[in-house]
mmCIF file of C-alpha atoms in Angstrom:
data_model
loop_
_atom_site.group_PDB
_atom_site.id
_atom_site.type_symbol
_atom_site.label_atom_id
_atom_site.label_comp_id
_atom_site.label_asym_id
_atom_site.label_seq_id
_atom_site.Cartn_x
_atom_site.Cartn_y
_atom_site.Cartn_z
ATOM 1 C CA MET E 1 78.493 88.096 100.511
ATOM 2 C CA GLN E 2 81.468 85.826 101.585
ATOM 3 C CA ARG E 3 83.627 87.233 104.471
ATOM 4 C CA ARG E 4 86.919 86.149 106.001
ATOM 5 C CA PHE E 5 88.049 87.507 109.272
ATOM 6 C CA LEU E 6 91.677 88.246 110.332
ATOM 7 C CA GLY E 7 91.809 85.712 113.089
ATOM 8 C CA LEU E 8 90.525 82.890 110.885
ATOM 9 C CA THR E 9 92.785 83.613 107.900
ATOM 10 C CA ALA E 10 95.888 84.040 110.147
ATOM 11 C CA THR E 11 95.030 80.700 111.751
ATOM 12 C CA ILE E 12 94.626 78.795 108.591
ATOM 13 C CA ALA E 13 97.845 80.476 107.152
ATOM 14 C CA ALA E 14 99.706 79.413 110.228
ATOM 15 C CA MET E 15 98.762 75.769 109.771
ATOM 16 C CA GLY E 16 101.133 75.618 106.761
ATOM 17 C CA LEU E 17 98.749 73.475 104.724
ATOM 18 C CA THR E 18 100.471 72.367 101.468
ATOM 19 C CA ALA E 19 99.394 73.160 97.870
ATOM 20 C CA ALA E 20 98.559 69.547 97.579
ATOM 21 C CA LEU E 21 95.405 69.776 99.798
ATOM 22 C CA SER E 22 93.732 72.190 97.176
ATOM 23 C CA GLY E 23 94.792 70.200 94.216
ATOM 24 C CA CYS E 24 96.309 73.520 92.860
ATOM 25 C CA GLY E 25 99.742 75.088 92.647
ATOM 26 C CA LEU E 26 101.682 72.121 91.510
ATOM 27 C CA THR E 27 105.137 72.816 90.067
ATOM 28 C CA GLY E 28 106.398 72.355 86.639
ATOM 29 C CA ALA E 29 104.607 71.400 83.528
ATOM 30 C CA ASP E 30 103.223 68.013 82.600
ATOM 31 C CA SER E 31 104.575 68.188 78.991
ATOM 32 C CA GLY E 32 107.774 69.952 78.720
ATOM 33 C CA ASP E 33 108.724 73.614 79.281
ATOM 34 C CA VAL E 34 106.033 76.241 79.769
ATOM 35 C CA THR E 35 106.413 79.953 79.342
ATOM 36 C CA LEU E 36 103.850 82.122 81.183
ATOM 37 C CA LYS E 37 103.121 85.643 79.797
ATOM 38 C CA LEU E 38 102.620 88.164 82.439
ATOM 39 C CA VAL E 39 101.421 91.754 81.634
ATOM 40 C CA ALA E 40 101.967 94.122 84.587
ATOM 41 C CA ALA E 41 101.296 97.768 85.571
ATOM 42 C CA ASP E 42 104.048 100.225 85.976
ATOM 43 C CA TYR E 43 103.946 101.924 89.519
ATOM 44 C CA ASP E 44 107.038 103.957 89.125
ATOM 45 C CA LEU E 45 105.858 107.572 89.366
ATOM 46 C CA THR E 46 109.271 108.966 88.682
ATOM 47 C CA GLY E 47 109.484 107.494 85.100
ATOM 48 C CA GLY E 48 112.152 104.930 86.341
ATOM 49 C CA ASP E 49 112.154 101.158 85.988
ATOM 50 C CA THR E 50 111.712 100.095 89.549
ATOM 51 C CA THR E 51 108.610 97.992 88.657
ATOM 52 C CA LYS E 52 110.498 96.131 85.949
ATOM 53 C CA LYS E 53 113.299 95.556 88.312
ATOM 54 C CA TYR E 54 110.863 94.086 90.848
ATOM 55 C CA TRP E 55 109.458 91.687 88.375
ATOM 56 C CA ASP E 56 112.936 90.746 87.038
ATOM 57 C CA GLU E 57 114.161 89.832 90.394
ATOM 58 C CA LEU E 58 111.064 88.024 91.551
ATOM 59 C CA THR E 59 110.896 85.987 88.181
ATOM 60 C CA ALA E 60 114.562 85.094 88.374
ATOM 61 C CA ALA E 61 114.130 83.688 91.943
ATOM 62 C CA TYR E 62 111.055 81.883 90.751
ATOM 63 C CA GLU E 63 112.667 80.334 87.727
ATOM 64 C CA ALA E 64 115.666 79.189 89.804
ATOM 65 C CA GLU E 65 113.394 77.194 91.935
ATOM 66 C CA HIS E 66 111.109 75.917 89.156
ATOM 67 C CA PRO E 67 112.986 74.527 86.202
ATOM 68 C CA GLY E 68 110.874 74.180 83.198
ATOM 69 C CA VAL E 69 108.757 77.258 83.691
ATOM 70 C CA LYS E 70 109.713 80.658 82.399
ATOM 71 C CA ILE E 71 108.026 83.999 82.940
ATOM 72 C CA ASP E 72 107.915 86.473 80.230
ATOM 73 C CA VAL E 73 107.060 89.980 81.865
ATOM 74 C CA GLN E 74 105.635 92.957 79.877
ATOM 75 C CA VAL E 75 105.392 96.170 81.945
ATOM 76 C CA GLU E 76 103.007 98.974 80.510
ATOM 77 C CA SER E 77 102.086 102.217 81.887
ATOM 78 C CA TRP E 78 98.792 102.578 83.748
ATOM 79 C CA ASN E 79 97.574 104.746 80.741
ATOM 80 C CA ASP E 80 97.978 101.641 78.515
ATOM 81 C CA VAL E 81 97.919 98.536 80.477
ATOM 82 C CA ASP E 82 94.174 97.840 80.690
ATOM 83 C CA ARG E 83 93.645 98.705 77.116
ATOM 84 C CA LYS E 84 96.540 96.453 75.878
ATOM 85 C CA VAL E 85 95.276 93.486 77.833
ATOM 86 C CA ALA E 86 91.800 93.918 76.449
ATOM 87 C CA GLU E 87 93.219 94.016 72.977
ATOM 88 C CA MET E 88 95.279 90.762 73.560
ATOM 89 C CA VAL E 89 92.174 88.899 74.831
ATOM 90 C CA LYS E 90 90.040 90.212 71.873
ATOM 91 C CA ALA E 91 92.746 88.922 69.548
ATOM 92 C CA ASP E 92 92.595 85.487 71.302
ATOM 93 C CA GLN E 93 96.165 86.114 72.574
ATOM 94 C CA ALA E 94 95.398 86.537 76.196
ATOM 95 C CA PRO E 95 98.314 86.692 78.541
ATOM 96 C CA ASP E 96 98.490 84.017 81.264
ATOM 97 C CA ILE E 97 98.451 86.514 84.008
ATOM 98 C CA ALA E 98 97.591 90.078 84.004
ATOM 99 C CA GLN E 99 98.156 92.590 86.731
ATOM 100 C CA ILE E 100 95.764 95.418 86.014
ATOM 101 C CA GLY E 101 93.046 97.739 87.268
ATOM 102 C CA ALA E 102 89.858 95.671 86.725
ATOM 103 C CA TYR E 103 88.811 92.024 86.413
ATOM 104 C CA ALA E 104 84.970 92.036 86.212
ATOM 105 C CA ASP E 105 84.358 91.884 82.420
ATOM 106 C CA TYR E 106 86.845 89.015 82.108
ATOM 107 C CA ALA E 107 85.265 87.173 84.903
ATOM 108 C CA ALA E 108 81.877 87.654 83.441
ATOM 109 C CA ALA E 109 82.908 86.279 80.047
ATOM 110 C CA ASP E 110 84.430 83.041 81.839
ATOM 111 C CA GLU E 111 87.930 84.015 80.846
ATOM 112 C CA LEU E 112 89.458 83.696 84.240
ATOM 113 C CA TYR E 113 90.435 80.990 86.655
ATOM 114 C CA SER E 114 88.823 81.470 90.212
ATOM 115 C CA ALA E 115 90.981 81.832 93.106
ATOM 116 C CA ASP E 116 90.294 78.373 94.451
ATOM 117 C CA GLU E 117 91.385 76.901 91.048
ATOM 118 C CA LEU E 118 94.735 78.603 91.341
ATOM 119 C CA LEU E 119 96.005 79.129 94.760
ATOM 120 C CA SER E 120 96.901 76.849 97.637
ATOM 121 C CA ILE E 121 94.718 76.890 100.716
ATOM 122 C CA PRO E 122 96.943 79.090 102.916
ATOM 123 C CA VAL E 123 97.467 81.642 100.156
ATOM 124 C CA GLN E 124 93.846 81.942 99.328
ATOM 125 C CA ALA E 125 92.813 82.199 103.089
ATOM 126 C CA ASN E 126 95.439 84.893 103.693
ATOM 127 C CA PHE E 127 93.753 87.867 101.856
ATOM 128 C CA LEU E 128 92.223 90.636 103.866
ATOM 129 C CA ALA E 129 88.392 90.329 104.220
ATOM 130 C CA PRO E 130 87.307 93.474 102.266
ATOM 131 C CA LEU E 131 89.744 92.712 99.435
ATOM 132 C CA VAL E 132 88.204 89.246 99.199
ATOM 133 C CA SER E 133 84.670 90.619 98.902
ATOM 134 C CA ALA E 134 85.717 93.200 96.318
ATOM 135 C CA GLY E 135 87.368 90.469 94.230
ATOM 136 C CA GLU E 136 84.172 88.318 94.164
ATOM 137 C CA MET E 137 81.657 87.992 91.370
ATOM 138 C CA LYS E 138 78.492 86.014 92.266
ATOM 139 C CA ARG E 139 80.311 84.913 95.436
ATOM 140 C CA THR E 140 83.368 83.503 93.560
ATOM 141 C CA GLN E 141 86.680 85.224 93.688
ATOM 142 C CA TYR E 142 88.330 85.921 90.429
ATOM 143 C CA GLY E 143 90.231 89.077 91.348
ATOM 144 C CA LEU E 144 93.251 88.470 93.396
ATOM 145 C CA PRO E 145 94.270 91.721 95.157
ATOM 146 C CA PHE E 146 97.817 92.755 94.378
ATOM 147 C CA ALA E 147 98.217 95.813 96.206
ATOM 148 C CA ALA E 148 95.916 97.973 98.345
ATOM 149 C CA SER E 149 95.436 101.513 99.822
ATOM 150 C CA THR E 150 93.130 103.380 101.977
ATOM 151 C CA ARG E 151 92.335 107.161 102.286
ATOM 152 C CA LEU E 152 92.820 109.533 105.217
ATOM 153 C CA LEU E 153 92.057 113.080 105.933
ATOM 154 C CA PHE E 154 95.380 115.101 105.289
ATOM 155 C CA PHE E 155 96.135 118.521 106.789
ATOM 156 C CA ASN E 156 99.003 120.990 106.573
ATOM 157 C CA GLN E 157 100.263 121.234 110.154
ATOM 158 C CA GLU E 158 101.963 124.653 109.703
ATOM 159 C CA LEU E 159 98.676 126.040 108.203
ATOM 160 C CA PHE E 160 96.764 124.605 111.150
ATOM 161 C CA ASP E 161 99.210 126.101 113.693
ATOM 162 C CA LYS E 162 99.084 129.535 111.961
ATOM 163 C CA ALA E 163 95.301 129.572 112.046
ATOM 164 C CA GLY E 164 95.213 128.405 115.799
ATOM 165 C CA ILE E 165 93.700 124.974 115.073
ATOM 166 C CA THR E 166 94.883 122.726 117.781
ATOM 167 C CA LYS E 167 92.860 119.493 117.064
ATOM 168 C CA ALA E 168 92.567 117.644 113.912
ATOM 169 C CA PRO E 169 88.765 117.451 112.956
ATOM 170 C CA THR E 170 86.899 114.231 113.776
ATOM 171 C CA THR E 171 83.488 115.469 112.709
ATOM 172 C CA TRP E 172 82.072 117.265 109.802
ATOM 173 C CA ASP E 173 81.231 120.308 112.005
ATOM 174 C CA GLU E 174 84.782 120.516 113.174
ATOM 175 C CA LEU E 175 86.166 120.165 109.653
ATOM 176 C CA ALA E 176 84.006 123.075 108.490
ATOM 177 C CA ALA E 177 85.057 125.121 111.509
ATOM 178 C CA ALA E 178 88.755 124.356 110.617
ATOM 179 C CA ALA E 179 88.123 125.455 107.109
ATOM 180 C CA GLU E 180 86.595 128.738 108.296
ATOM 181 C CA LYS E 181 89.836 129.473 110.241
ATOM 182 C CA LEU E 182 92.110 128.592 107.477
ATOM 183 C CA LYS E 183 90.010 130.866 105.121
ATOM 184 C CA ASP E 184 90.447 133.703 107.630
ATOM 185 C CA GLU E 185 94.206 133.068 107.140
ATOM 186 C CA ASP E 186 93.870 133.464 103.334
ATOM 187 C CA VAL E 187 94.780 129.849 102.698
ATOM 188 C CA PRO E 188 93.815 129.431 98.990
ATOM 189 C CA TYR E 189 92.104 126.066 99.468
ATOM 190 C CA PRO E 190 90.808 125.525 102.984
ATOM 191 C CA PHE E 191 89.473 122.118 101.970
ATOM 192 C CA ALA E 192 90.167 120.936 98.567
ATOM 193 C CA LEU E 193 87.272 119.052 97.152
ATOM 194 C CA PRO E 194 88.194 117.440 93.847
ATOM 195 C CA LEU E 195 84.954 116.434 92.139
ATOM 196 C CA GLY E 196 86.355 117.029 88.644
ATOM 197 C CA PRO E 197 86.304 114.171 86.110
ATOM 198 C CA GLU E 198 89.700 112.694 86.759
ATOM 199 C CA GLU E 199 88.838 110.831 89.945
ATOM 200 C CA ALA E 200 85.513 112.193 91.261
ATOM 201 C CA GLN E 201 84.115 108.637 91.791
ATOM 202 C CA ALA E 202 86.644 108.099 94.507
ATOM 203 C CA GLU E 203 86.254 111.423 96.240
ATOM 204 C CA THR E 204 82.425 110.854 96.046
ATOM 205 C CA MET E 205 82.657 107.416 97.826
ATOM 206 C CA MET E 206 84.768 108.852 100.619
ATOM 207 C CA TRP E 207 81.999 111.370 101.251
ATOM 208 C CA LEU E 208 79.213 108.804 100.930
ATOM 209 C CA LEU E 209 81.001 106.591 103.438
ATOM 210 C CA SER E 210 81.535 109.489 105.752
ATOM 211 C CA GLY E 211 77.826 110.179 105.680
ATOM 212 C CA GLY E 212 76.979 106.690 106.673
ATOM 213 C CA ASP E 213 76.135 105.039 103.285
ATOM 214 C CA GLY E 214 77.653 104.281 99.815
ATOM 215 C CA TYR E 215 77.029 103.407 96.258
ATOM 216 C CA THR E 216 75.246 100.127 96.904
ATOM 217 C CA ASP E 217 72.854 98.711 99.365
ATOM 218 C CA GLY E 218 72.921 95.439 101.481
ATOM 219 C CA SER E 219 71.739 93.532 98.258
ATOM 220 C CA ASP E 220 74.498 95.044 96.149
ATOM 221 C CA ARG E 221 72.081 97.284 94.264
ATOM 222 C CA TYR E 222 73.025 100.779 93.450
ATOM 223 C CA ARG E 223 71.478 103.328 95.861
ATOM 224 C CA ILE E 224 73.301 106.604 94.849
ATOM 225 C CA ASP E 225 70.334 108.760 95.702
ATOM 226 C CA SER E 226 69.570 107.316 99.219
ATOM 227 C CA ASP E 227 68.387 109.790 101.914
ATOM 228 C CA LEU E 228 71.824 109.760 103.544
ATOM 229 C CA ASN E 229 73.870 110.323 100.271
ATOM 230 C CA VAL E 230 71.466 113.145 99.511
ATOM 231 C CA GLN E 231 72.024 114.671 102.972
ATOM 232 C CA THR E 232 75.845 114.347 102.437
ATOM 233 C CA PHE E 233 75.851 116.417 99.283
ATOM 234 C CA ASP E 234 73.392 118.845 100.719
ATOM 235 C CA TRP E 235 75.831 119.346 103.570
ATOM 236 C CA LEU E 236 78.801 119.790 101.408
ATOM 237 C CA LYS E 237 77.143 122.361 99.203
ATOM 238 C CA LYS E 238 75.745 124.407 102.115
ATOM 239 C CA ASN E 239 78.709 124.164 104.509
ATOM 240 C CA LEU E 240 81.839 123.961 102.372
ATOM 241 C CA VAL E 241 81.042 125.174 98.749
ATOM 242 C CA GLU E 242 78.627 127.994 99.280
ATOM 243 C CA LYS E 243 80.727 129.341 102.143
ATOM 244 C CA GLU E 244 83.720 129.482 99.716
ATOM 245 C CA LEU E 245 85.749 127.043 101.695
ATOM 246 C CA THR E 246 86.776 124.812 98.732
ATOM 247 C CA GLY E 247 89.148 127.282 96.940
ATOM 248 C CA PRO E 248 89.152 129.284 93.781
ATOM 249 C CA THR E 249 88.488 126.391 91.433
ATOM 250 C CA ALA E 250 84.924 124.958 91.382
ATOM 251 C CA PRO E 251 84.903 121.407 92.827
ATOM 252 C CA GLY E 252 83.368 120.117 89.545
ATOM 253 C CA LYS E 253 86.365 121.420 87.758
ATOM 254 C CA LEU E 254 89.082 120.578 90.298
ATOM 255 C CA ASN E 255 90.916 117.296 89.496
ATOM 256 C CA ARG E 256 92.626 115.267 92.073
ATOM 257 C CA LYS E 257 96.025 115.632 90.290
ATOM 258 C CA ASP E 258 95.761 119.414 90.653
ATOM 259 C CA ALA E 259 94.398 119.400 94.205
ATOM 260 C CA PHE E 260 97.391 117.084 95.197
ATOM 261 C CA ALA E 261 99.868 119.449 93.648
ATOM 262 C CA ALA E 262 98.412 122.389 95.299
ATOM 263 C CA PHE E 263 98.692 120.478 98.753
ATOM 264 C CA SER E 264 102.333 119.802 97.893
ATOM 265 C CA ARG E 265 102.919 123.508 97.236
ATOM 266 C CA GLY E 266 101.344 124.351 100.699
ATOM 267 C CA GLU E 267 98.230 125.892 99.316
ATOM 268 C CA VAL E 268 95.841 123.473 100.724
ATOM 269 C CA GLY E 269 94.720 123.168 104.403
ATOM 270 C CA MET E 270 92.941 119.903 104.132
ATOM 271 C CA LEU E 271 91.960 117.209 101.643
ATOM 272 C CA ASN E 272 91.335 113.499 101.477
ATOM 273 C CA GLY E 273 94.698 111.802 100.461
ATOM 274 C CA HIS E 274 96.573 108.643 99.923
ATOM 275 C CA PRO E 275 100.057 107.387 100.921
ATOM 276 C CA SER E 276 101.869 108.534 97.656
ATOM 277 C CA LEU E 277 100.693 111.992 98.344
ATOM 278 C CA MET E 278 102.077 112.011 101.900
ATOM 279 C CA GLN E 279 105.512 111.092 100.618
ATOM 280 C CA GLU E 280 105.568 113.692 97.704
ATOM 281 C CA ALA E 281 104.284 116.449 99.965
ATOM 282 C CA GLU E 282 106.846 115.761 102.681
ATOM 283 C CA LYS E 283 109.560 115.742 100.137
ATOM 284 C CA LYS E 284 108.552 119.271 99.189
ATOM 285 C CA GLY E 285 108.690 120.380 102.865
ATOM 286 C CA VAL E 286 104.990 120.180 103.821
ATOM 287 C CA LYS E 287 104.434 118.865 107.394
ATOM 288 C CA VAL E 288 101.690 116.445 106.843
ATOM 289 C CA GLY E 289 99.106 115.632 109.496
ATOM 290 C CA LYS E 290 96.675 112.807 108.947
ATOM 291 C CA VAL E 291 93.507 111.312 110.740
ATOM 292 C CA ALA E 292 90.714 109.065 109.888
ATOM 293 C CA LEU E 293 88.071 110.388 107.681
ATOM 294 C CA PRO E 294 85.647 112.525 109.768
ATOM 295 C CA GLY E 295 81.968 111.588 109.759
ATOM 296 C CA VAL E 296 78.654 113.278 110.647
ATOM 297 C CA ASN E 297 79.241 112.725 114.521
ATOM 298 C CA GLY E 298 82.559 111.212 114.680
ATOM 299 C CA LYS E 299 84.887 109.036 112.694
ATOM 300 C CA ALA E 300 83.528 107.795 109.414
ATOM 301 C CA LYS E 301 81.922 104.237 109.440
ATOM 302 C CA ALA E 302 84.696 103.090 106.957
ATOM 303 C CA SER E 303 87.429 104.286 104.963
ATOM 304 C CA MET E 304 87.566 103.904 101.188
ATOM 305 C CA GLY E 305 89.696 101.048 100.213
ATOM 306 C CA VAL E 306 91.327 100.615 96.842
ATOM 307 C CA ALA E 307 92.922 97.532 95.189
ATOM 308 C CA ASP E 308 94.787 96.635 91.929
ATOM 309 C CA TRP E 309 94.206 93.139 90.789
ATOM 310 C CA ILE E 310 96.151 90.211 89.333
ATOM 311 C CA MET E 311 94.461 87.348 87.525
ATOM 312 C CA GLY E 312 94.927 84.156 85.714
ATOM 313 C CA PHE E 313 93.390 83.696 82.200
ATOM 314 C CA LYS E 314 92.238 80.300 81.045
ATOM 315 C CA GLN E 315 93.051 80.519 77.330
ATOM 316 C CA ASN E 316 96.439 78.783 77.323
ATOM 317 C CA GLY E 317 95.483 76.158 79.863
ATOM 318 C CA HIS E 318 98.388 76.773 82.221
ATOM 319 C CA ARG E 319 96.308 76.596 85.409
ATOM 320 C CA LYS E 320 98.852 74.636 87.620
ATOM 321 C CA GLU E 321 101.812 76.788 86.595
ATOM 322 C CA ILE E 322 99.956 80.032 86.968
ATOM 323 C CA GLY E 323 98.844 78.915 90.527
ATOM 324 C CA THR E 324 102.306 77.951 91.515
ATOM 325 C CA PHE E 325 103.741 81.296 90.473
ATOM 326 C CA LEU E 326 100.975 83.206 92.160
ATOM 327 C CA ASP E 327 101.593 81.402 95.365
ATOM 328 C CA PHE E 328 105.135 82.592 94.897
ATOM 329 C CA VAL E 329 104.018 86.304 94.229
ATOM 330 C CA PHE E 330 101.953 86.374 97.435
ATOM 331 C CA SER E 331 104.720 85.241 99.744
ATOM 332 C CA ASP E 332 105.229 87.892 102.597
ATOM 333 C CA GLN E 333 108.738 88.690 101.268
ATOM 334 C CA ASN E 334 107.499 89.589 97.621
ATOM 335 C CA VAL E 335 104.297 91.398 99.009
ATOM 336 C CA LEU E 336 106.208 93.482 101.534
ATOM 337 C CA LYS E 337 108.969 94.419 98.999
ATOM 338 C CA PHE E 338 106.416 95.752 96.471
ATOM 339 C CA ALA E 339 104.126 97.544 99.018
ATOM 340 C CA GLY E 340 107.009 99.093 100.796
ATOM 341 C CA ASP E 341 108.732 100.361 97.577
ATOM 342 C CA ASN E 342 105.553 101.876 96.280
ATOM 343 C CA ASP E 343 103.974 103.377 99.424
ATOM 344 C CA LEU E 344 101.153 100.892 99.206
ATOM 345 C CA LEU E 345 99.439 98.505 101.704
ATOM 346 C CA PRO E 346 99.913 94.617 101.537
ATOM 347 C CA PRO E 347 96.693 92.694 100.737
ATOM 348 C CA THR E 348 97.589 89.700 102.866
ATOM 349 C CA VAL E 349 96.898 89.110 106.609
ATOM 350 C CA SER E 350 100.381 88.019 107.303
ATOM 351 C CA ALA E 351 102.279 90.786 105.427
ATOM 352 C CA TYR E 352 99.741 93.308 106.878
ATOM 353 C CA SER E 353 100.728 92.209 110.373
ATOM 354 C CA ARG E 354 104.481 92.320 109.682
ATOM 355 C CA MET E 355 104.147 95.856 108.123
ATOM 356 C CA GLN E 356 102.285 97.039 111.172
ATOM 357 C CA SER E 357 104.991 95.944 113.546
ATOM 358 C CA GLU E 358 108.031 96.915 111.438
ATOM 359 C CA GLU E 359 109.567 100.320 112.205
ATOM 360 C CA GLU E 360 110.559 101.009 108.602
ATOM 361 C CA HIS E 361 106.889 101.225 107.775
ATOM 362 C CA LYS E 362 105.624 103.424 110.654
ATOM 363 C CA ASN E 363 104.436 106.232 108.430
ATOM 364 C CA LEU E 364 101.817 103.860 106.868
ATOM 365 C CA ARG E 365 100.377 102.722 110.124
ATOM 366 C CA GLU E 366 97.402 105.168 110.118
ATOM 367 C CA PHE E 367 96.511 103.775 106.570
ATOM 368 C CA LEU E 368 96.996 100.219 107.678
ATOM 369 C CA LYS E 369 94.686 100.749 110.609
ATOM 370 C CA GLU E 370 91.849 101.638 108.229
ATOM 371 C CA LEU E 371 92.335 98.666 105.866
ATOM 372 C CA PRO E 372 90.658 95.741 107.544
ATOM 373 C CA ASN E 373 87.360 97.616 107.831
ATOM 374 C CA SER E 374 87.540 99.582 104.609
ATOM 375 C CA GLN E 375 84.972 99.429 101.750
ATOM 376 C CA LEU E 376 85.922 99.201 98.216
ATOM 377 C CA PRO E 377 83.926 100.476 95.091
ATOM 378 C CA PRO E 378 81.658 97.826 93.614
ATOM 379 C CA VAL E 379 84.403 96.678 91.215
ATOM 380 C CA GLY E 380 82.803 93.324 91.023
ATOM 381 C CA LYS E 381 79.942 94.638 88.797
ATOM 382 C CA THR E 382 80.449 94.764 85.103
ATOM 383 C CA SER E 383 78.308 97.889 85.094
ATOM 384 C CA TRP E 384 80.669 99.720 87.471
ATOM 385 C CA ALA E 385 82.931 101.013 84.669
ATOM 386 C CA LYS E 386 80.099 102.890 83.089
ATOM 387 C CA VAL E 387 78.533 104.104 86.333
ATOM 388 C CA SER E 388 81.987 105.246 87.512
ATOM 389 C CA GLU E 389 82.458 107.288 84.320
ATOM 390 C CA ASN E 390 79.123 108.840 84.654
ATOM 391 C CA VAL E 391 79.804 109.828 88.352
ATOM 392 C CA LYS E 392 83.224 111.284 87.185
ATOM 393 C CA GLN E 393 81.555 113.483 84.672
ATOM 394 C CA ASN E 394 78.511 114.658 86.532
ATOM 395 C CA ILE E 395 78.916 114.543 90.421
ATOM 396 C CA GLY E 396 80.384 118.020 90.448
ATOM 397 C CA LYS E 397 76.937 119.384 89.464
ATOM 398 C CA ALA E 398 75.624 118.278 92.773
ATOM 399 C CA VAL E 399 77.315 121.023 94.562
ATOM 400 C CA ALA E 400 77.220 123.729 91.652
ATOM 401 C CA PRO E 401 75.208 126.895 91.971
ATOM 402 C CA GLY E 402 71.612 126.620 91.036
ATOM 403 C CA GLN E 403 71.726 122.790 91.103
ATOM 404 C CA SER E 404 69.862 120.468 93.435
ATOM 405 C CA PRO E 405 71.893 117.556 94.992
ATOM 406 C CA ALA E 406 68.904 115.375 95.149
ATOM 407 C CA GLU E 407 68.070 115.784 91.516
ATOM 408 C CA VAL E 408 71.652 115.285 90.393
ATOM 409 C CA LEU E 409 72.053 112.124 92.426
ATOM 410 C CA SER E 410 68.632 110.799 91.398
ATOM 411 C CA LYS E 411 69.634 111.103 87.659
ATOM 412 C CA LEU E 412 72.825 109.296 88.487
ATOM 413 C CA ALA E 413 70.949 106.590 90.325
ATOM 414 C CA ARG E 414 68.485 105.961 87.557
ATOM 415 C CA GLU E 415 71.259 105.679 84.937
ATOM 416 C CA ALA E 416 73.199 103.280 87.252
ATOM 417 C CA THR E 417 70.282 101.115 87.591
ATOM 418 C CA GLU E 418 69.735 101.187 83.724
ATOM 419 C CA ALA E 419 73.530 100.331 83.352
ATOM 420 C CA GLU E 420 73.069 97.248 85.718
ATOM 421 C CA ASN E 421 69.962 96.085 83.963
ATOM 422 C CA ALA E 422 71.537 96.217 80.639
ATOM 423 C CA GLU E 423 74.282 93.895 81.581
#
């Protein structure tokens, strides 16, 4: 799998190579005015129009510098955006650019430009290594990471103080011991474990990484029922669930949204969380502590990374104009503006370095620290959507009474292999 390292990308970016070296990213159109259609996801959690304003300001600045090219932006909610783009593509009305949740199906159908067909050398070389790998299909990058996030262990500092917990857990045993103390203080959810169908595939991956493994092996084949993964769910069931340390709602019925809401109400001692939860909980008066995810004998080998994607479609033939616009999108100014406004992490090395050093982003530094070595779900597999949905619906059974974690994981593994072979 292709890798890029921070030092290399920073060096290349610093060289200031021009777009002409890659043969991409040229300005303007060869035959008159061009309008690029962009469909983008709405990141405003309050129901406002901050995402629309972001794109309005960015496109106005771009159009002022690039006469002859217009950008028509359509912002859709996350509930609708992937479906609407799929419908447009099916109707042979693909947008030129889509900023959505997944790219693999379009790449597999040869409907997307690759990164090196679109971006100038400095821009393509500037993405963080884990995000490049996750954006690749068959060693070619099609998914351009638009925004990123990582996960940390969150804890309620006031509940920790009340329970006499003086040290944030760095191992599974320390986490279980802290949960016991929180239970003794009648905390409703000592450790919230959302394995319900809303987002269970993410919670599962965090625990698989903490246990030293993941969804796939070194050859990128599914290995959901590996020995380490089975050991992870055996531990969860025995040391958290069966000891009633995960709260009144069974993990398989607890959705992430409800767990996060309970944390913001002060009812959760610990859970795995992301930057948006930190901001929401602090607004409601929760004093949030956060540390890297604990592992079996120390810090987990990697945090789970998450990325949303932007991509260029071939249908309308606007490769040069799409490339020039995306070079502009990935300038530090634009990347930092979007990430900072939405409590997200930047996908590029140069913006990442600036965010680390700037005081206004200090609350994101723990998340930033985990990003360069994070691992993302196998989003480059066209089978992942089906496998992910299967995990969402069934992984909660692995810690349910009367169920065997090994048997549940084995069934998921068989069905994952079948899904991959069917592609």
